mmCIF file of C-alpha atoms in Angstrom:
data_model
loop_
_atom_site.group_PDB
_atom_site.id
_atom_site.type_symbol
_atom_site.label_atom_id
_atom_site.label_comp_id
_atom_site.label_asym_id
_atom_site.label_seq_id
_atom_site.Cartn_x
_atom_site.Cartn_y
_atom_site.Cartn_z
ATOM 1 C CA MET C 590 72.219 67.095 70.463
ATOM 2 C CA ASN C 591 72.402 64.638 73.360
ATOM 3 C CA ASN C 592 74.697 61.702 72.611
ATOM 4 C CA ILE C 593 72.506 58.916 74.004
ATOM 5 C CA LEU C 594 73.823 55.444 73.164
ATOM 6 C CA ARG C 595 71.806 52.233 72.972
ATOM 7 C CA LYS C 596 73.530 49.067 74.202
ATOM 8 C CA PRO C 597 72.457 45.508 75.147
ATOM 9 C CA ILE C 598 70.936 45.286 78.623
ATOM 10 C CA ASN C 599 73.119 42.281 79.467
ATOM 11 C CA ARG C 600 76.208 44.532 79.270
ATOM 12 C CA LEU C 601 74.945 46.966 81.917
ATOM 13 C CA GLY C 602 77.483 46.872 84.735
ATOM 14 C CA TYR C 603 80.298 45.422 82.634
ATOM 15 C CA ASP C 604 83.208 46.782 80.558
ATOM 16 C CA PHE C 605 83.928 49.510 83.124
ATOM 17 C CA ILE C 606 87.562 49.294 82.028
ATOM 18 C CA ALA C 607 88.069 49.114 78.278
ATOM 19 C CA GLU C 608 89.908 45.997 77.207
ATOM 20 C CA LYS C 609 92.807 48.031 75.805
ATOM 21 C CA HIS C 610 93.493 49.406 79.300
ATOM 22 C CA LEU C 611 93.589 45.998 81.024
ATOM 23 C CA PRO C 612 97.065 44.761 82.007
ATOM 24 C CA GLU C 613 97.917 41.307 80.706
ATOM 25 C CA GLY C 614 96.266 38.598 82.790
ATOM 26 C CA LYS C 615 93.909 41.013 84.587
ATOM 27 C CA ASP C 616 90.129 41.336 84.404
ATOM 28 C CA GLU C 617 88.026 44.484 84.800
ATOM 29 C CA TYR C 618 87.771 43.933 88.561
ATOM 30 C CA TYR C 619 91.469 43.973 89.434
ATOM 31 C CA ILE C 620 91.428 47.553 90.778
ATOM 32 C CA ARG C 621 88.051 47.046 92.450
ATOM 33 C CA ASN C 622 89.338 43.942 94.257
ATOM 34 C CA ARG C 623 92.349 45.885 95.495
ATOM 35 C CA GLN C 624 90.116 48.695 96.766
ATOM 36 C CA ASN C 625 87.794 46.187 98.429
ATOM 37 C CA LYS C 626 90.655 44.617 100.363
ATOM 38 C CA LYS C 627 92.032 48.025 101.368
ATOM 39 C CA LEU C 628 88.674 49.203 102.755
ATOM 40 C CA PHE C 629 87.769 46.041 104.624
ATOM 41 C CA GLY C 630 91.271 45.039 105.684
ATOM 42 C CA GLU C 631 90.807 41.417 104.756
ATOM 43 C CA LYS C 632 89.666 39.310 101.858
ATOM 44 C CA LYS C 633 85.972 38.589 102.218
ATOM 45 C CA GLU C 634 84.838 35.073 101.337
ATOM 46 C CA TYR C 635 82.076 35.423 98.776
ATOM 47 C CA ARG C 636 79.977 32.619 97.309
ATOM 48 C CA HIS C 637 77.164 32.143 94.817
ATOM 49 C CA LEU C 638 73.550 32.305 95.919
ATOM 50 C CA THR C 639 71.755 29.121 96.846
ATOM 51 C CA ALA C 640 68.576 28.112 95.039
ATOM 52 C CA GLY C 641 66.582 28.962 98.156
ATOM 53 C CA GLU C 642 68.125 32.436 98.387
ATOM 54 C CA ILE C 643 67.319 33.138 94.741
ATOM 55 C CA GLU C 644 63.733 32.030 95.311
ATOM 56 C CA THR C 645 63.419 34.392 98.296
ATOM 57 C CA LEU C 646 64.904 37.289 96.339
ATOM 58 C CA VAL C 647 62.468 36.739 93.478
ATOM 59 C CA GLN C 648 59.541 36.533 95.903
ATOM 60 C CA ASN C 649 60.699 39.883 97.322
ATOM 61 C CA ASP C 650 60.340 41.450 93.841
ATOM 62 C CA ASN C 651 64.071 41.673 93.131
ATOM 63 C CA THR C 652 65.393 41.235 89.600
ATOM 64 C CA SER C 653 68.757 40.418 88.048
ATOM 65 C CA GLU C 654 70.001 39.783 84.538
ATOM 66 C CA ASP C 655 72.123 36.962 85.949
ATOM 67 C CA TRP C 656 71.775 35.712 89.534
ATOM 68 C CA ASN C 657 75.203 34.074 89.203
ATOM 69 C CA LYS C 658 76.687 37.584 89.257
ATOM 70 C CA LEU C 659 75.277 38.289 92.715
ATOM 71 C CA TRP C 660 77.856 37.117 95.275
ATOM 72 C CA VAL C 661 77.283 37.014 99.038
ATOM 73 C CA THR C 662 78.927 35.942 102.276
ATOM 74 C CA ASP C 663 77.613 33.190 104.534
ATOM 75 C CA ALA C 664 75.990 35.816 106.800
ATOM 76 C CA PHE C 665 73.796 37.126 103.948
ATOM 77 C CA ASN C 666 70.052 37.280 104.636
ATOM 78 C CA PRO C 667 67.895 37.433 101.459
ATOM 79 C CA ASP C 668 64.846 38.497 103.487
ATOM 80 C CA LEU C 669 66.512 41.903 103.893
ATOM 81 C CA VAL C 670 66.686 42.639 100.146
ATOM 82 C CA LYS C 671 63.443 43.848 98.558
ATOM 83 C CA ARG C 672 62.392 45.465 95.264
ATOM 84 C CA CYS C 673 65.947 45.967 93.951
ATOM 85 C CA SER C 674 67.321 45.577 90.430
ATOM 86 C CA PHE C 675 70.851 44.189 90.100
ATOM 87 C CA TYR C 676 73.201 44.540 87.134
ATOM 88 C CA GLY C 677 76.791 43.439 86.747
ATOM 89 C CA LEU C 678 78.850 41.863 89.513
ATOM 90 C CA VAL C 679 77.376 42.783 92.903
ATOM 91 C CA ARG C 680 78.849 41.536 96.190
ATOM 92 C CA ILE C 681 76.967 41.774 99.482
ATOM 93 C CA ALA C 682 78.426 40.961 102.892
ATOM 94 C CA LYS C 683 76.611 40.416 106.186
ATOM 95 C CA LEU C 684 72.943 41.410 106.493
ATOM 96 C CA GLU C 685 71.334 40.882 109.900
ATOM 97 C CA PRO C 686 67.837 41.727 111.249
ATOM 98 C CA PHE C 687 68.765 44.969 112.995
ATOM 99 C CA TYR C 688 68.062 48.624 112.398
ATOM 100 C CA LEU C 689 70.623 51.430 112.348
ATOM 101 C CA GLU C 690 69.903 54.630 114.209
ATOM 102 C CA PHE C 691 71.499 58.013 113.575
ATOM 103 C CA LYS C 692 69.981 61.062 115.224
ATOM 104 C CA SER C 693 66.286 60.865 114.282
ATOM 105 C CA VAL C 694 66.855 58.328 111.473
ATOM 106 C CA ARG C 695 66.046 54.678 112.133
ATOM 107 C CA MET C 696 66.390 52.375 109.147
ATOM 108 C CA SER C 697 66.227 48.613 108.760
ATOM 109 C CA VAL C 698 69.454 46.955 107.650
ATOM 110 C CA GLY C 699 69.208 45.775 104.060
ATOM 111 C CA LEU C 700 68.771 46.850 100.428
ATOM 112 C CA TYR C 701 65.412 48.265 99.396
ATOM 113 C CA ASP C 702 63.839 49.909 96.321
ATOM 114 C CA SER C 703 67.140 50.601 94.557
ATOM 115 C CA THR C 704 68.889 50.038 91.225
ATOM 116 C CA ILE C 705 72.344 48.625 91.894
ATOM 117 C CA VAL C 706 75.070 48.321 89.256
ATOM 118 C CA SER C 707 78.373 46.577 89.965
ATOM 119 C CA CYS C 708 78.906 47.459 93.649
ATOM 120 C CA ASP C 709 80.377 45.941 96.820
ATOM 121 C CA PHE C 710 78.581 46.325 100.150
ATOM 122 C CA GLY C 711 80.074 45.835 103.607
ATOM 123 C CA ASP C 712 78.373 44.451 106.705
ATOM 124 C CA ASN C 713 74.898 45.579 107.732
ATOM 125 C CA VAL C 714 74.444 48.483 105.356
ATOM 126 C CA VAL C 715 71.223 50.359 104.681
ATOM 127 C CA VAL C 716 70.484 51.185 101.037
ATOM 128 C CA ASP C 717 66.958 52.542 100.713
ATOM 129 C CA HIS C 718 65.431 54.328 97.705
ATOM 130 C CA VAL C 719 68.685 54.947 95.859
ATOM 131 C CA ASN C 720 67.456 55.392 92.297
ATOM 132 C CA PHE C 721 70.853 54.546 90.826
ATOM 133 C CA ILE C 722 74.067 53.442 92.504
ATOM 134 C CA GLY C 723 76.852 52.324 90.199
ATOM 135 C CA HIS C 724 80.478 51.236 90.625
ATOM 136 C CA HIS C 725 80.855 51.948 94.339
ATOM 137 C CA ILE C 726 82.319 50.173 97.357
ATOM 138 C CA ILE C 727 80.321 50.817 100.527
ATOM 139 C CA GLY C 728 81.772 50.358 104.018
ATOM 140 C CA ASP C 729 80.244 48.653 107.055
ATOM 141 C CA GLU C 730 77.082 50.041 108.688
ATOM 142 C CA SER C 731 76.650 52.957 106.322
ATOM 143 C CA ILE C 732 73.232 54.415 105.586
ATOM 144 C CA LEU C 733 72.294 55.540 102.064
ATOM 145 C CA MET C 734 68.728 56.778 101.683
ATOM 146 C CA ASN C 735 66.747 58.888 99.237
ATOM 147 C CA ILE C 736 69.523 59.487 96.700
ATOM 148 C CA ASN C 737 68.820 60.067 93.003
ATOM 149 C CA GLU C 738 72.264 59.227 91.605
ATOM 150 C CA LEU C 739 75.440 57.857 93.151
ATOM 151 C CA SER C 740 77.784 57.003 90.298
ATOM 152 C CA THR C 741 81.393 56.719 89.211
ATOM 153 C CA SER C 742 82.822 57.117 85.709
ATOM 154 C CA PRO C 743 85.736 54.979 84.454
ATOM 155 C CA HIS C 744 88.050 58.011 84.198
ATOM 156 C CA ALA C 745 87.179 59.443 87.610
ATOM 157 C CA LYS C 746 90.157 61.264 89.142
ATOM 158 C CA PHE C 747 88.470 62.097 92.450
ATOM 159 C CA GLY C 748 89.717 65.669 92.401
ATOM 160 C CA GLN C 749 93.361 64.912 91.570
ATOM 161 C CA GLY C 750 95.035 67.086 88.947
ATOM 162 C CA ILE C 751 96.110 64.156 86.784
ATOM 163 C CA LEU C 752 95.084 62.720 83.447
ATOM 164 C CA LYS C 753 93.895 59.162 83.007
ATOM 165 C CA SER C 754 94.985 57.028 80.056
ATOM 166 C CA ASP C 755 94.076 58.513 76.664
ATOM 167 C CA GLU C 756 92.706 61.741 78.166
ATOM 168 C CA GLU C 757 93.400 65.082 76.525
ATOM 169 C CA GLU C 758 94.941 67.998 78.432
ATOM 170 C CA ASP C 759 91.631 69.870 78.582
ATOM 171 C CA LYS C 760 90.351 67.188 80.983
ATOM 172 C CA ARG C 761 92.874 68.151 83.660
ATOM 173 C CA ILE C 762 91.456 69.694 86.851
ATOM 174 C CA TRP C 763 92.884 73.056 87.972
ATOM 175 C CA ILE C 764 92.005 75.352 90.867
ATOM 176 C CA GLU C 765 92.169 79.112 90.384
ATOM 177 C CA LEU C 766 93.703 80.933 93.370
ATOM 178 C CA CYS C 767 94.864 84.425 94.356
ATOM 179 C CA ASN C 768 93.825 86.302 91.212
ATOM 180 C CA GLU C 769 90.166 86.646 90.241
ATOM 181 C CA ASN C 770 91.262 87.067 86.616
ATOM 182 C CA GLY C 771 93.062 83.711 86.620
ATOM 183 C CA GLY C 772 96.685 82.990 85.818
ATOM 184 C CA ARG C 773 97.572 81.564 89.241
ATOM 185 C CA GLN C 774 95.989 78.140 88.882
ATOM 186 C CA VAL C 775 97.303 75.136 90.782
ATOM 187 C CA LEU C 776 96.925 71.391 90.377
ATOM 188 C CA PRO C 777 95.032 69.860 93.315
ATOM 189 C CA PHE C 778 96.201 66.598 94.848
ATOM 190 C CA GLU C 779 95.459 64.544 97.915
ATOM 191 C CA GLY C 780 97.545 65.705 100.877
ATOM 192 C CA MET C 781 98.166 69.195 99.480
ATOM 193 C CA LEU C 782 99.441 71.707 102.060
ATOM 194 C CA PRO C 783 99.136 75.513 102.038
ATOM 195 C CA GLY C 784 102.845 75.691 101.223
ATOM 196 C CA ASP C 785 102.306 73.593 98.103
ATOM 197 C CA ALA C 786 99.569 75.911 96.890
ATOM 198 C CA PHE C 787 101.825 78.897 97.616
ATOM 199 C CA LEU C 788 104.657 77.509 95.461
ATOM 200 C CA TRP C 789 102.293 76.723 92.602
ATOM 201 C CA SER C 790 100.597 80.113 92.588
ATOM 202 C CA LYS C 791 103.561 82.349 93.531
ATOM 203 C CA TYR C 792 106.059 81.142 90.940
ATOM 204 C CA ARG C 793 103.877 80.621 87.893
ATOM 205 C CA GLY C 794 106.489 82.349 85.764
ATOM 206 C CA ASP C 795 109.123 79.715 86.574
ATOM 207 C CA GLU C 796 108.421 77.292 83.734
ATOM 208 C CA LYS C 797 111.016 74.749 84.876
ATOM 209 C CA LEU C 798 109.569 74.644 88.393
ATOM 210 C CA MET C 799 105.992 74.350 87.075
ATOM 211 C CA THR C 800 106.966 71.455 84.811
ATOM 212 C CA LYS C 801 108.644 69.662 87.697
ATOM 213 C CA LEU C 802 105.674 70.168 90.024
ATOM 214 C CA LEU C 803 103.335 68.804 87.373
ATOM 215 C CA GLN C 804 105.575 65.763 86.898
ATOM 216 C CA LEU C 805 105.689 65.123 90.651
ATOM 217 C CA THR C 806 101.902 65.296 90.864
ATOM 218 C CA GLU C 807 101.386 62.859 87.988
ATOM 219 C CA GLN C 808 103.963 60.421 89.374
ATOM 220 C CA GLU C 809 102.208 60.313 92.749
ATOM 221 C CA PHE C 810 98.910 58.872 91.497
ATOM 222 C CA ASP C 811 97.837 55.964 89.318
ATOM 223 C CA THR C 812 96.710 57.051 85.862
ATOM 224 C CA ALA C 813 94.973 53.751 85.064
ATOM 225 C CA PRO C 814 91.187 54.066 84.603
ATOM 226 C CA GLY C 815 88.771 51.880 86.526
ATOM 227 C CA TYR C 816 88.787 53.061 90.145
ATOM 228 C CA TYR C 817 85.463 52.721 91.934
ATOM 229 C CA GLY C 818 83.891 55.375 94.094
ATOM 230 C CA LYS C 819 84.160 54.687 97.807
ATOM 231 C CA ILE C 820 81.996 55.397 100.828
ATOM 232 C CA GLY C 821 83.689 54.504 104.098
ATOM 233 C CA HIS C 822 82.443 52.891 107.278
ATOM 234 C CA HIS C 823 79.598 54.375 109.362
ATOM 235 C CA CYS C 824 78.627 57.050 106.854
ATOM 236 C CA VAL C 825 75.184 58.588 106.453
ATOM 237 C CA ILE C 826 74.122 60.056 103.098
ATOM 238 C CA LYS C 827 70.496 61.049 102.768
ATOM 239 C CA ASN C 828 68.155 63.211 100.678
ATOM 240 C CA SER C 829 70.746 64.021 97.999
ATOM 241 C CA LYS C 830 70.305 64.458 94.258
ATOM 242 C CA SER C 831 73.563 63.647 92.492
ATOM 243 C CA ILE C 832 76.918 62.515 93.881
ATOM 244 C CA LYS C 833 79.461 61.529 91.250
ATOM 245 C CA ASP C 834 83.130 60.523 91.176
ATOM 246 C CA VAL C 835 83.819 60.783 94.907
ATOM 247 C CA GLN C 836 85.963 59.079 97.527
ATOM 248 C CA ILE C 837 84.281 59.504 100.907
ATOM 249 C CA GLY C 838 86.058 58.544 104.119
ATOM 250 C CA ASP C 839 84.678 57.069 107.346
ATOM 251 C CA GLU C 840 82.092 58.714 109.632
ATOM 252 C CA VAL C 841 80.897 61.220 106.992
ATOM 253 C CA TYR C 842 77.428 62.792 107.106
ATOM 254 C CA ILE C 843 75.934 64.288 103.940
ATOM 255 C CA LYS C 844 72.412 65.580 103.441
#
């Protein structure tokens, strides 16, 4: 039986981090804000929409549960946002009347025909016919087109062999190496070298060593839930069905 839950529409895009996991004095955006600053290298100055900008967005067939949750920079152009639905806190940087060209693709800068849930967008992005994009930070001049789902879950580990808060051991990610029958599994982690994989798989019988390696892996990465997916600067992702729980660097091409 599919466990489909019914919740109020005005909560779509919120409560990404459960209240019990929030440090004292922090809101659900504290990790997102840190990621935003790391990607863009500076704190962007966002503001609320003006009445004129809201009017233009409505005329362009855009919808939002709360226009006060759509934040923009002074270089925002509402004429370049059409037929989008916004939920949660969405922040949009510079949008200018240009088009981006990559190989045979030429797309107008802006956000078009997409459902957008709690995301940050860098300067002059193209988001066109993305059926669902949720909890992502998108770098400058990236092109996203014809994507069914681009989402991030609160307990996303992005391929690291760690457990987030309150997760059971069966949620840990392992990679099976060397033996097709199993038994030589290793914990993946960012920056892993061939020598690391060799130690993990070669000395599986050394329980003390395995325990220490596991501890070192868990200590290296934050176990707090609430990290957003990231797509770096100058990326192109097109004609894709489902991309979930990913951290994508700069200059990446996916189709």
